[in-house]
Coordinates of C-alpha atoms and ligand atoms in Angstrom, one line a residue:
M1 CA -14.6 34.7 -11.0
A2 CA -17.3 34.3 -8.4
S3 CA -20.0 32.0 -9.4
T4 CA -23.5 31.5 -8.1
G5 CA -25.2 28.2 -7.6
A6 CA -23.2 25.2 -8.5
H7 CA -19.6 26.0 -8.4
R8 CA -17.8 25.5 -11.7
S9 CA -14.1 25.1 -11.2
T10 CA -11.7 26.5 -13.7
T11 CA -8.9 24.3 -12.4
L12 CA -7.9 21.4 -14.5
P13 CA -8.0 18.5 -11.9
M14 CA -4.7 16.6 -11.6
T15 CA -4.9 13.0 -13.0
V16 CA -2.9 9.9 -12.4
R17 CA -0.6 8.5 -15.0
N18 CA 0.8 5.0 -14.3
M19 CA -1.6 4.1 -11.4
G20 CA 0.1 0.7 -11.2
F21 CA 3.3 2.2 -10.1
M22 CA 1.6 4.3 -7.5
L23 CA -0.3 1.3 -6.1
D24 CA 2.8 -0.8 -5.9
R25 CA 4.6 2.0 -4.0
L26 CA 1.8 2.4 -1.5
G27 CA 1.5 -1.4 -1.2
Q28 CA 5.2 -1.6 -0.2
D29 CA 4.4 0.5 2.8
C30 CA 1.9 -2.0 4.1
S31 CA 3.0 -4.8 6.4
P32 CA 2.9 -8.2 4.7
L33 CA -0.4 -9.4 6.3
Q34 CA -2.1 -6.0 6.3
Y35 CA -4.6 -7.2 3.7
L36 CA -6.2 -9.4 6.4
R37 CA -6.9 -6.3 8.3
E38 CA -8.1 -4.3 5.3
L39 CA -10.6 -7.0 4.1
T40 CA -11.8 -7.6 7.7
Q41 CA -12.3 -3.9 8.2
N42 CA -14.2 -3.6 5.0
A43 CA -16.4 -6.5 6.1
V44 CA -16.9 -4.9 9.6
E45 CA -17.9 -1.6 7.9
A46 CA -20.3 -3.5 5.6
I47 CA -22.0 -5.1 8.6
S48 CA -22.1 -1.9 10.5
A49 CA -24.0 -0.5 7.5
T50 CA -26.8 -3.0 7.9
P51 CA -30.0 -2.0 9.8
A52 CA -29.3 -4.5 12.6
F53 CA -25.5 -3.9 12.9
T54 CA -25.0 -7.6 13.3
G55 CA -23.3 -10.2 11.1
E56 CA -20.6 -12.7 10.6
I57 CA -17.2 -12.6 9.0
L58 CA -15.5 -15.8 7.9
W59 CA -12.0 -16.3 6.8
D60 CA -12.2 -19.6 5.0
V61 CA -11.1 -21.7 2.1
D62 CA -13.0 -21.1 -1.1
W63 CA -14.4 -24.6 -0.9
N64 CA -16.2 -24.5 -4.3
R65 CA -12.9 -23.9 -6.0
Y66 CA -11.2 -26.5 -3.9
T67 CA -13.7 -29.1 -4.9
L68 CA -13.4 -28.3 -8.6
T69 CA -9.6 -27.6 -8.8
D70 CA -8.0 -29.1 -5.7
R71 CA -6.4 -25.7 -5.0
F72 CA -6.5 -23.8 -1.7
K73 CA -7.5 -20.2 -2.1
L74 CA -8.2 -17.9 0.9
A75 CA -11.5 -16.1 1.0
V76 CA -13.3 -13.8 3.3
I77 CA -17.1 -13.9 3.5
D78 CA -19.2 -11.3 5.2
T79 CA -23.0 -10.8 5.7
G80 CA -22.8 -7.0 5.3
I81 CA -24.8 -4.9 2.9
G82 CA -23.2 -6.2 -0.3
M83 CA -22.6 -4.3 -3.5
T84 CA -24.2 -3.9 -6.9
G85 CA -22.2 -4.3 -10.1
E86 CA -22.0 -0.5 -10.5
E87 CA -20.9 -0.1 -6.9
M88 CA -18.1 -2.6 -7.4
V89 CA -16.9 -0.8 -10.4
Q90 CA -17.0 2.5 -8.6
Y91 CA -15.4 1.5 -5.3
I92 CA -13.2 -1.4 -6.1
N93 CA -11.7 0.0 -9.2
A94 CA -10.8 3.5 -8.1
L95 CA -8.1 4.6 -5.7
S96 CA -9.3 6.9 -2.9
S97 CA -12.9 5.9 -3.6
S98 CA -15.1 5.0 -0.7
M99 CA -18.8 4.6 0.0
Y100 CA -18.1 6.2 3.4
Q101 CA -17.1 9.7 4.3
Q102 CA -13.4 10.1 3.6
S103 CA -11.4 11.7 6.4
T104 CA -8.0 11.6 8.1
T105 CA -9.5 9.7 11.0
G106 CA -12.0 7.6 9.0
N107 CA -11.8 5.9 5.6
F108 CA -9.1 6.7 3.2
G109 CA -10.7 4.7 0.3
V110 CA -7.4 2.9 -0.4
G111 CA -7.2 0.0 2.0
A112 CA -8.1 -3.1 0.0
K113 CA -6.4 -1.8 -3.1
I114 CA -3.0 -1.0 -1.8
A115 CA -2.7 -3.9 0.7
A116 CA -4.5 -6.7 -1.1
A117 CA -4.5 -6.0 -4.8
T118 CA -0.8 -5.5 -4.9
R119 CA -0.2 -8.9 -3.4
N120 CA -2.7 -10.7 -5.6
H121 CA -1.6 -10.0 -9.2
A122 CA -3.6 -13.0 -10.4
G123 CA -6.5 -11.3 -8.9
M124 CA -9.2 -10.8 -6.2
I125 CA -12.6 -12.1 -7.1
Y126 CA -15.5 -10.2 -5.6
L127 CA -18.8 -12.1 -5.4
S128 CA -21.5 -9.9 -3.9
W129 CA -25.1 -10.3 -3.2
K130 CA -27.4 -7.4 -2.7
E131 CA -31.2 -7.9 -2.2
G132 CA -30.8 -11.5 -3.3
V133 CA -29.0 -10.8 -6.6
G134 CA -25.5 -12.0 -7.0
R135 CA -22.8 -10.3 -9.1
M136 CA -19.1 -10.9 -9.6
T137 CA -16.1 -8.9 -10.6
H138 CA -12.4 -9.7 -11.0
L139 CA -9.8 -7.1 -10.0
W140 CA -6.3 -8.1 -11.2
R141 CA -3.0 -6.8 -12.5
D142 CA -3.0 -7.2 -16.3
P143 CA 0.2 -9.1 -17.0
A144 CA 0.4 -7.6 -20.4
T145 CA 0.4 -3.9 -19.3
G146 CA 1.1 -4.1 -15.5
E147 CA -2.1 -2.1 -14.9
Y148 CA -4.5 -2.8 -12.1
G149 CA -8.1 -3.0 -13.0
L150 CA -11.3 -5.0 -13.5
Q151 CA -11.2 -7.8 -16.1
Q152 CA -13.8 -7.7 -18.8
F153 CA -16.3 -10.5 -19.0
E154 CA -18.3 -11.7 -21.9
R155 CA -21.7 -12.3 -20.3
P156 CA -23.8 -15.3 -21.2
D157 CA -26.2 -12.9 -23.1
G158 CA -23.4 -11.9 -25.4
T159 CA -22.9 -8.4 -23.9
F160 CA -19.6 -7.3 -22.4
G161 CA -18.9 -5.6 -19.1
H162 CA -16.7 -5.4 -16.0
W163 CA -19.1 -7.3 -13.8
A164 CA -21.6 -10.1 -14.4
Y165 CA -24.5 -11.8 -12.7
I166 CA -23.7 -15.0 -10.8
S167 CA -25.8 -18.0 -9.9
D168 CA -26.8 -18.7 -6.3
D169 CA -25.2 -22.1 -6.6
V170 CA -21.9 -20.7 -5.5
K171 CA -23.4 -18.5 -2.7
P172 CA -21.7 -19.3 0.6
A173 CA -24.1 -20.8 3.2
A174 CA -23.5 -17.9 5.6
I175 CA -24.9 -15.3 3.1
G176 CA -28.6 -14.7 2.9
A177 CA -29.9 -11.8 0.8
N178 CA -26.9 -9.6 1.3
G179 CA -23.2 -10.2 1.7
T180 CA -19.8 -10.4 0.0
M181 CA -17.1 -13.0 -0.6
V182 CA -13.7 -11.9 -1.7
I183 CA -11.4 -14.6 -3.0
L184 CA -7.6 -14.1 -3.0
L185 CA -5.9 -15.8 -6.0
G186 CA -2.3 -14.8 -5.1
N187 CA 0.2 -13.7 -7.6
D188 CA -0.2 -16.9 -9.7
V189 CA -3.2 -19.0 -10.4
D190 CA -1.3 -21.9 -8.9
D191 CA -0.6 -20.1 -5.6
D192 CA -1.9 -21.6 -2.4
T193 CA -3.1 -18.5 -0.6
M194 CA -4.2 -20.5 2.5
K195 CA -0.5 -21.0 3.2
A196 CA 1.0 -18.5 5.6
P197 CA 3.4 -16.1 3.8
E198 CA 7.1 -16.6 4.7
G199 CA 7.9 -15.3 8.2
S200 CA 4.3 -15.2 9.5
P201 CA 4.0 -16.0 13.2
A202 CA 2.1 -19.2 14.1
P203 CA 1.8 -20.5 10.4
S204 CA -0.9 -23.1 11.2
R205 CA -3.1 -20.4 12.7
W206 CA -1.7 -17.3 11.1
I207 CA -5.0 -15.7 10.3
S208 CA -6.4 -15.9 13.8
R209 CA -3.0 -14.9 15.2
Y210 CA -2.7 -11.8 13.0
L211 CA -6.3 -10.6 13.5
N212 CA -6.3 -11.2 17.2
T213 CA -3.1 -9.2 17.6
R214 CA -4.3 -6.5 15.3
Y215 CA -7.7 -6.0 16.8
F216 CA -8.4 -5.0 20.4
R217 CA -12.1 -5.9 19.8
F218 CA -14.7 -6.0 17.2
P219 CA -18.0 -4.0 17.4
P220 CA -20.7 -5.8 19.4
G221 CA -22.8 -8.0 17.0
V222 CA -19.9 -8.7 14.7
T223 CA -18.6 -12.3 14.9
V224 CA -15.3 -13.1 13.2
K225 CA -14.0 -16.7 12.6
A226 CA -11.0 -18.1 10.9
R227 CA -10.3 -21.6 9.5
E228 CA -7.6 -23.7 10.9
G229 CA -6.5 -27.2 10.0
W230 CA -7.8 -26.8 6.5
E231 CA -5.5 -29.5 5.2
F232 CA -7.2 -32.2 7.3
P233 CA -10.3 -33.9 5.9
R234 CA -13.4 -31.8 6.2
T235 CA -14.9 -34.6 8.2
D236 CA -12.2 -34.1 10.9
G237 CA -14.0 -31.4 12.8
D238 CA -11.6 -31.4 15.7
R239 CA -8.8 -30.1 13.6
N240 CA -10.4 -28.7 10.5
K241 CA -12.5 -26.0 12.1
L242 CA -13.4 -22.3 12.4
R243 CA -11.9 -20.6 15.4
T244 CA -13.6 -17.5 16.8
V245 CA -11.4 -14.4 16.7
T246 CA -12.2 -12.1 19.5
G247 CA -9.3 -9.6 19.5
Q248 CA -6.8 -9.3 22.4
G249 CA -9.2 -7.4 24.7
Q250 CA -11.5 -10.3 25.6
Y251 CA -8.6 -12.8 25.9
L252 CA -6.7 -10.5 28.3
D253 CA -9.8 -9.8 30.4
E254 CA -10.4 -13.5 30.8
H255 CA -6.8 -14.4 31.6
A256 CA -5.9 -11.5 33.9
E257 CA -5.3 -11.7 37.6
H258 CA -5.4 -8.0 37.8
A259 CA -6.3 -5.2 35.4
G260 CA -6.7 -1.5 35.4
Q261 CA -6.0 1.8 33.8
V262 CA -3.5 4.6 34.4
E263 CA -4.2 8.1 33.1
L264 CA -1.2 9.6 31.3
S265 CA -1.1 13.1 29.8
G266 CA -2.9 12.8 26.5
A267 CA -3.3 9.0 26.8
L268 CA -4.9 6.2 28.7
A269 CA -2.7 3.2 29.6
R270 CA -4.7 0.0 30.1
W271 CA -2.8 -2.8 31.8
W272 CA -3.2 -6.4 32.7
V273 CA -1.2 -8.8 34.9
L274 CA -1.8 -12.3 33.4
K275 CA -2.4 -15.3 35.5
E276 CA 0.8 -17.3 36.1
D277 CA 0.2 -20.5 34.1
D278 CA -1.9 -19.0 31.4
A279 CA 0.8 -16.5 30.5
L280 CA 3.0 -19.0 28.6
A281 CA 0.6 -21.8 27.8
H282 CA -0.6 -20.3 24.5
A283 CA 2.6 -18.7 23.5
S284 CA 3.2 -18.6 19.7
S285 CA -0.3 -19.8 19.0
Y286 CA -3.4 -17.9 17.9
I287 CA -3.1 -14.9 20.2
A288 CA -0.4 -12.8 21.9
S289 CA -0.5 -14.4 25.4
S290 CA 2.6 -13.4 27.2
G291 CA 3.8 -9.9 28.1
H292 CA 3.8 -7.3 25.3
M293 CA 3.0 -3.7 24.6
A294 CA 1.1 -1.8 21.9
A295 CA -0.7 1.4 21.1
L296 CA -4.5 1.4 20.9
F297 CA -6.6 3.5 18.5
Q298 CA -10.1 3.0 17.3
D299 CA -10.2 -0.6 18.8
E300 CA -7.1 -1.6 16.8
L301 CA -3.6 -2.3 18.0
Y302 CA -0.6 -0.6 16.5
E303 CA 3.2 -0.9 17.0
M304 CA 2.8 -4.1 18.9
M305 CA 6.0 -5.1 20.6
S306 CA 6.5 -8.6 21.9
G307 CA 9.5 -10.8 22.5
R308 CA 12.8 -9.0 23.1
A309 CA 11.5 -5.6 22.0
G310 CA 8.4 -6.0 24.2
V311 CA 10.5 -6.8 27.2
A312 CA 12.7 -3.8 26.6
R313 CA 9.7 -1.5 26.3
L314 CA 8.0 -3.0 29.4
Q315 CA 11.2 -2.4 31.3
L316 CA 11.2 1.2 30.2
F317 CA 7.7 1.4 31.6
G318 CA 9.2 0.2 34.9
V319 CA 8.2 -3.4 34.7
I320 CA 11.7 -4.6 35.3
F321 CA 10.8 -8.1 36.3
G322 CA 7.8 -10.3 35.4
S323 CA 7.4 -8.6 32.1
N324 CA 6.3 -11.9 30.6
R325 CA 3.1 -11.5 32.5
V326 CA 2.3 -7.8 31.9
V327 CA 0.5 -6.3 29.0
I328 CA 0.2 -2.5 28.5
Y329 CA -1.8 -0.8 25.8
V330 CA -1.5 3.0 25.5
E331 CA -4.5 4.7 23.9
P332 CA -3.7 8.3 22.8
T333 CA -6.7 10.6 23.2
S334 CA -7.6 13.2 20.7
L335 CA -7.7 16.4 22.7
A336 CA -8.1 19.9 21.4
G337 CA -5.1 20.6 19.2
K338 CA -3.9 17.0 19.3
I339 CA -5.0 14.9 16.4
V340 CA -4.4 11.2 16.4
T341 CA -4.3 9.5 12.9
S342 CA -2.7 6.5 11.3
N343 CA -0.4 6.8 8.3
T344 CA -1.9 5.8 4.9
A345 CA -0.6 2.3 5.1
R346 CA -2.1 2.0 8.6
T347 CA 1.1 0.6 10.1
Q348 CA 1.8 3.5 12.4
L349 CA 0.1 6.0 14.6
L350 CA 0.9 9.7 14.6
I351 CA 0.0 12.5 16.9
N352 CA -0.1 15.8 15.0
G353 CA 2.2 14.0 12.4
E354 CA 4.7 13.0 15.0
P355 CA 5.6 9.5 16.3
L356 CA 4.1 8.4 19.6
P357 CA 5.9 9.8 22.7
W358 CA 6.7 6.4 24.3
A359 CA 9.6 7.7 26.5
D360 CA 7.3 10.4 28.1
W361 CA 4.5 8.0 28.6
A362 CA 7.0 5.5 30.2
A363 CA 8.3 8.1 32.7
E364 CA 4.7 9.0 33.7
F365 CA 3.7 5.3 34.0
R366 CA 6.7 4.6 36.2
A367 CA 5.7 7.4 38.5
K368 CA 2.1 6.1 38.7
M369 CA 3.0 2.4 38.8
P370 CA -0.1 0.4 39.8
D371 CA 0.4 -1.5 43.1
E372 CA -0.5 -4.8 41.6
I373 CA 2.4 -4.5 39.1
T374 CA 4.8 -3.4 41.9
R375 CA 3.8 -6.5 43.9
L376 CA 4.4 -8.7 40.9
I377 CA 7.9 -7.3 40.5
E378 CA 8.6 -7.8 44.2
D379 CA 7.3 -11.4 44.1
V380 CA 9.7 -12.2 41.2
T381 CA 12.7 -10.6 42.8
A382 CA 12.0 -12.3 46.1
G383 CA 12.9 -15.6 44.4
A384 CA 16.2 -14.3 43.2
N385 CA 19.3 -14.8 45.3
S386 CA 21.6 -11.9 44.6
P387 CA 24.1 -11.0 47.2
D388 CA 25.1 -7.4 47.1
H389 CA 28.5 -6.6 45.6
H390 CA 27.8 -2.9 45.5
Q391 CA 29.8 -2.0 48.6
A392 CA 32.9 -4.0 47.7
I393 CA 32.9 -2.7 44.1
R394 CA 32.4 0.9 45.2
E395 CA 35.2 0.6 47.7
R396 CA 37.6 -0.6 45.1
L397 CA 36.6 2.0 42.5
R398 CA 37.1 4.7 45.1
Q399 CA 40.8 4.0 44.9
I400 CA 40.9 4.9 41.2
R401 CA 38.2 7.5 41.1
D402 CA 40.3 10.2 39.6
L403 CA 40.6 7.9 36.5
F404 CA 36.9 8.2 36.0
R405 CA 37.2 12.0 35.6
L406 CA 38.6 12.2 32.1
S407 CA 40.9 14.9 31.0
R408 CA 39.4 17.3 28.4
Y409 CA 39.5 16.0 24.9
R410 CA 41.9 17.9 22.6
P411 CA 42.4 17.1 19.0
A412 CA 46.0 16.2 18.3
K413 CA 47.9 19.0 16.5
S414 CA 50.9 17.4 15.0
G415 CA 52.5 16.3 11.7
D416 CA 52.0 18.0 8.4
L417 CA 48.3 18.0 8.5
S418 CA 46.9 21.4 8.8
I419 CA 43.7 21.6 10.8
D420 CA 40.9 23.9 10.0
E421 CA 40.8 26.0 13.1
S422 CA 37.1 26.8 12.9
S423 CA 36.3 23.2 13.1
M424 CA 37.9 23.1 16.6
M425 CA 35.7 25.9 17.9
P426 CA 32.6 25.3 19.7
G427 CA 30.0 26.5 17.3
G428 CA 31.4 24.8 14.3
K429 CA 29.2 22.6 12.3
P430 CA 26.7 20.8 14.5
R431 CA 26.9 17.1 14.2
V432 CA 23.4 15.8 13.6
T433 CA 22.6 12.3 14.7
E434 CA 19.3 10.5 15.2
G435 CA 19.4 11.0 18.9
D436 CA 19.9 14.7 18.6
K437 CA 17.2 15.1 16.2
T438 CA 14.5 13.7 18.5
A439 CA 16.0 15.2 21.6
G440 CA 16.3 18.7 20.1
S441 CA 13.1 18.9 18.2
G442 CA 11.0 21.7 19.3
R443 CA 13.9 23.9 20.2
S444 CA 13.7 27.0 18.0
G445 CA 16.7 28.0 16.0
S446 CA 18.3 24.6 16.2
G447 CA 20.6 23.7 13.4
S448 CA 22.1 27.2 13.2
G449 CA 25.4 26.3 14.7
G450 CA 26.5 26.0 18.3
R451 CA 27.0 28.2 21.2
A452 CA 29.7 30.4 19.8
G453 CA 27.2 32.3 17.6
D454 CA 25.8 34.0 20.6
I455 CA 27.4 36.9 22.4
Y456 CA 27.0 35.0 25.7
A457 CA 29.5 32.6 24.4
L458 CA 32.1 35.2 25.6
F459 CA 30.9 34.6 29.2
L460 CA 31.2 30.9 29.3
T461 CA 33.1 29.6 32.3
A462 CA 34.9 26.4 32.8
S463 CA 32.9 25.2 35.7
G464 CA 30.2 26.1 38.2
T465 CA 30.8 27.2 41.7
P466 CA 34.3 25.9 42.6
G467 CA 34.2 22.5 44.3
E468 CA 30.6 21.9 43.3
E469 CA 29.8 18.8 41.3
V470 CA 27.7 20.0 38.4
R471 CA 26.0 16.7 37.8
S472 CA 26.1 13.5 39.8
G473 CA 27.0 10.5 37.7
P474 CA 25.2 7.2 37.5
D475 CA 25.2 4.8 40.4
P476 CA 23.6 1.8 38.7
Q477 CA 21.5 -0.5 40.7
V478 CA 22.6 -4.0 39.6
K479 CA 20.5 -7.1 39.3
W480 CA 21.7 -10.6 38.1
V481 CA 18.9 -12.3 36.4
T482 CA 18.4 -15.8 35.1
L483 CA 15.8 -17.9 33.4
A484 CA 15.9 -20.5 36.2
E485 CA 15.0 -17.8 38.8
G486 CA 12.3 -16.4 36.6
T487 CA 13.9 -13.0 36.6
R488 CA 14.8 -13.1 33.0
T489 CA 12.4 -13.8 30.2
P490 CA 13.5 -15.9 27.2
L491 CA 15.0 -13.8 24.4
D492 CA 15.6 -10.9 26.7
M493 CA 19.4 -10.3 26.6
E494 CA 19.7 -13.8 25.0
D495 CA 23.4 -14.7 24.8
R496 CA 24.4 -11.2 25.8
A497 CA 26.3 -10.0 28.9
G498 CA 23.6 -7.6 30.1
K499 CA 21.9 -4.4 29.5
Y500 CA 21.9 -0.9 30.9
Q501 CA 18.7 1.0 31.2
A502 CA 19.9 4.6 31.4
E503 CA 16.4 6.0 32.2
L504 CA 16.3 3.8 35.3
D505 CA 20.1 3.7 36.0
L506 CA 19.6 0.0 36.2
L507 CA 22.2 -2.6 35.1
L508 CA 20.7 -6.0 34.4
I509 CA 23.2 -8.8 34.1
N510 CA 22.3 -12.0 32.3
G511 CA 23.4 -14.7 34.7
D512 CA 22.9 -17.3 32.0
F513 CA 25.5 -15.8 29.7
R514 CA 28.2 -18.3 28.5
V515 CA 31.2 -16.2 29.4
Y516 CA 30.2 -16.2 33.1
S517 CA 29.1 -19.8 33.3
D518 CA 32.2 -21.0 31.5
M519 CA 34.4 -19.4 34.1
V520 CA 32.2 -20.7 37.0
E521 CA 32.6 -24.2 35.5
R522 CA 36.3 -23.8 35.1
W523 CA 36.8 -22.9 38.7
C524 CA 34.5 -25.5 40.0
K525 CA 36.6 -28.0 38.3
Q526 CA 39.7 -26.6 39.8
Y527 CA 38.1 -26.8 43.3
A528 CA 36.5 -30.2 42.6
H529 CA 38.2 -31.4 45.8
A530 CA 36.5 -28.7 48.0
P531 CA 32.9 -29.6 48.8
G532 CA 30.4 -26.8 48.6
A533 CA 32.7 -24.6 46.5
R534 CA 30.2 -23.9 43.8
P535 CA 28.2 -21.1 45.5
H536 CA 31.4 -19.4 46.5
V537 CA 32.9 -19.7 43.0
Q538 CA 29.7 -18.3 41.5
E539 CA 29.7 -15.3 43.8
V540 CA 33.3 -14.4 43.2
V541 CA 33.0 -14.8 39.5
R542 CA 29.9 -12.7 39.4
E543 CA 31.4 -10.0 41.6
W544 CA 34.4 -9.5 39.3
F545 CA 32.3 -9.5 36.1
E546 CA 29.9 -7.1 37.7
Q547 CA 32.8 -4.8 38.5
A548 CA 33.8 -4.8 34.9
L549 CA 30.3 -3.9 33.8
V550 CA 29.8 -1.2 36.5
E551 CA 33.2 0.3 35.5
T552 CA 32.0 0.3 31.8
V553 CA 28.9 2.2 32.7
L554 CA 30.7 4.8 34.8
G555 CA 33.6 5.1 32.4
V556 CA 31.4 5.7 29.4
H557 CA 29.3 8.1 31.3
A558 CA 32.4 10.3 31.7
L559 CA 32.4 10.7 27.9
R560 CA 29.1 12.5 28.0
D561 CA 29.0 16.1 26.8
A562 CA 32.2 15.6 24.9
R563 CA 32.5 17.0 21.4
Y564 CA 32.5 13.7 19.6
W565 CA 30.1 11.9 21.9
A566 CA 26.5 12.5 21.0
I567 CA 23.7 11.0 23.1
D568 CA 23.2 8.3 20.6
D569 CA 26.9 7.4 20.6
I570 CA 26.8 7.0 24.4
R571 CA 23.7 4.8 24.0
Q572 CA 25.6 2.6 21.5
A573 CA 28.7 2.4 23.8
L574 CA 26.4 0.9 26.5
S575 CA 24.3 -1.3 24.2
E576 CA 23.9 -5.0 25.0
E577 CA 26.6 -5.8 22.4
A578 CA 29.0 -3.2 23.8
L579 CA 28.5 -4.6 27.3
T580 CA 29.2 -8.1 25.9
S581 CA 32.5 -6.8 24.5
A582 CA 33.3 -5.3 27.9
V583 CA 33.3 -8.7 29.6
M584 CA 35.4 -10.4 27.0
P585 CA 38.9 -9.5 28.3
R586 CA 39.2 -12.4 30.8
Y587 CA 42.8 -12.3 31.9
H588 CA 42.5 -9.7 34.7
I589 CA 39.2 -11.1 35.9
E590 CA 40.7 -14.5 36.0
M591 CA 43.6 -13.2 38.1
S592 CA 41.3 -11.5 40.5
V593 CA 39.0 -14.5 40.8
R594 CA 42.1 -16.7 41.5
R595 CA 43.2 -14.4 44.3
A596 CA 39.8 -14.1 45.9
L597 CA 39.1 -17.8 45.8
G598 CA 42.5 -18.5 47.1
A599 CA 41.7 -16.4 50.1
K600 CA 38.3 -18.0 50.6
L601 CA 38.8 -21.7 49.7
G602 CA 42.6 -22.0 50.0
T603 CA 45.2 -21.6 47.2
L604 CA 45.5 -24.2 44.6
K605 CA 48.9 -25.8 44.0
E606 CA 50.1 -24.5 40.6
K607 CA 49.3 -27.2 38.1
A608 CA 51.0 -27.7 34.8
V609 CA 48.6 -26.9 32.1
Ligands
ATP1 N1 -17.1 -6.5 1.9 C1 -17.6 -5.3 1.4 N2 -18.9 -5.1 1.4 C2 -19.5 -4.0 1.0 N3 -18.8 -3.0 0.4 C3 -17.4 -3.1 0.3 C4 -16.8 -4.3 0.8 N4 -15.4 -4.2 0.5 C5 -15.3 -3.0 0.0 N5 -16.5 -2.4 -0.2 C6 -16.7 -1.0 -0.8 O1 -15.5 -0.7 -1.4 C7 -15.0 0.6 -1.0 C8 -13.5 0.7 -1.1 O2 -12.8 -0.2 -0.1 P1 -11.4 0.2 0.3 O3 -10.9 -0.7 1.4 O4 -10.5 0.3 -0.9 O5 -11.5 1.6 0.9 P2 -12.3 2.1 2.2 O6 -12.6 0.9 3.0 O7 -13.4 3.0 1.8 O8 -11.2 3.0 2.9 P3 -9.9 2.5 3.7 O9 -8.8 3.1 2.9 O10 -10.1 3.1 5.0 O11 -9.9 1.1 3.7 C9 -15.6 0.7 0.4 O12 -15.7 2.0 0.8 C10 -16.9 0.0 0.3 O13 -17.9 0.9 -0.2
MG2 MG1 -11.2 -0.4 3.6

């Protein structure tokens, strides 16, 4: 029925039963330290709502409580607009409730509740001053019922309520007329919430570290500081102090040798080449200071990849060497028809609901590689001594090239087992794997069987024009990399034989891998009498291991497009672990090395072992 004036709905609004369960579920989607972001963000927003847009955010010990109880509890203090008692009840105690406009790209009204409340069952104390009046409320998880909500107070005047006035004696020094302090009690009243949760990077500076790596920058006028060294006496100002948290942006600008931007379709890639000595100096401290990658959205960093994962992604972006000095942040732009949002837990970015297209961006970035990064890569490789075995290996493989063209796969038809004929036809059940799903998305009609369903299947031929190679195989460029030469970054391929980057047709071999160095040592010992043998031994050993790896890449490539080899299977067959397996058979390599060294350095007399 149409109504005039105020619309009166005839729909019975859906309600929530068992809100605690819902909160816990949503809370599990958040990363363990996400609450630092949510409470910082609330403070930033509260400061942005003040007339001057300026203010301070402090992550500090609740010193009042420490003085009285000797317990460390983490607190965040802001000089934002503050809340009244009613506002606290309304915003803190209701899911999807926000003072701000709720939207997919703005506030969800859930942040503090799902990320912080679910990790502080003993509670979060809110002390808030508005126009000089202080009030307090206590959000907790009632141990009796498992329900989240505000605790009831008996106020000094004998009335009851879910908030109470509080004296200015406990007001933090930073707060004037307006501001808020949120104290995290943890899951138990005895919990030390200043202590970094298990697994947090840089435990002694975990708050600065997390916030710096989460934020690209804070709005101008907002200063953020975090306590470090809180366990030292408060008189020891050198160690027990507040450190300013700037976000990654300022740090990178200050420590970069070069910086710039590359325009990608639907995104902007910002890049930095860090100065040589600075790059590693602060590693594992309060900020991400060596090479890494992330996505940037609304001044926050998502999907940050550092360490091994960061190296792999930088290499995909074409930064094959020197990746410990390169930082790339890709900022997707919301264009018409492309909406960038984060998921509810704010752990991931989505473009129209899909994950970020890292592989596409990588290809584009490689094509538009900034000169400064190219120069860095060349500088690093200039230091490497890597004689070329390419020619010798290709020459040998030519003799067995027919072996690299595999015969067609046929299922064995023997014994008593009867085989379902239809399963042997192209067009049987498609085998869905992760790789296929992403590669094939967007194709219409996918999932409805294979080629045989279409009438054109009758016209399939075995090959293209006779004598014409349909697709040329890989011809990997090979690079031996080591820590000593600066061509390998720590953790990249750590204790692995090597890695193959299919997108770049690049085979990186870890010269530090034990299997290679053990064989070098073994032969150096055997040729101990021959001065200057070592470089020759190393070259011969490397050449034969390199051949094994090149053969692996070429051989596995021949399995492509076969019925039981999906793209993802091929990827696995060439993974770092698979390549490590490929160099484990030592007998034939040992024989070849023996022969080659015999020719170069003279044969050894057979020794009894
Ligand atoms: N430090 C603060 N100062 C003033 N108001 C605050 C503060 N912290 C929270 N609030 C109020 O509580 C509301 C709820 O916060 P909550 O983090 O749960 O959701 P939100 O910030 O609105 O949305 P989001 O899901 O994006 O975090 C805020 O909208 C704000 O009105
Ligand atoms: Mg919030």
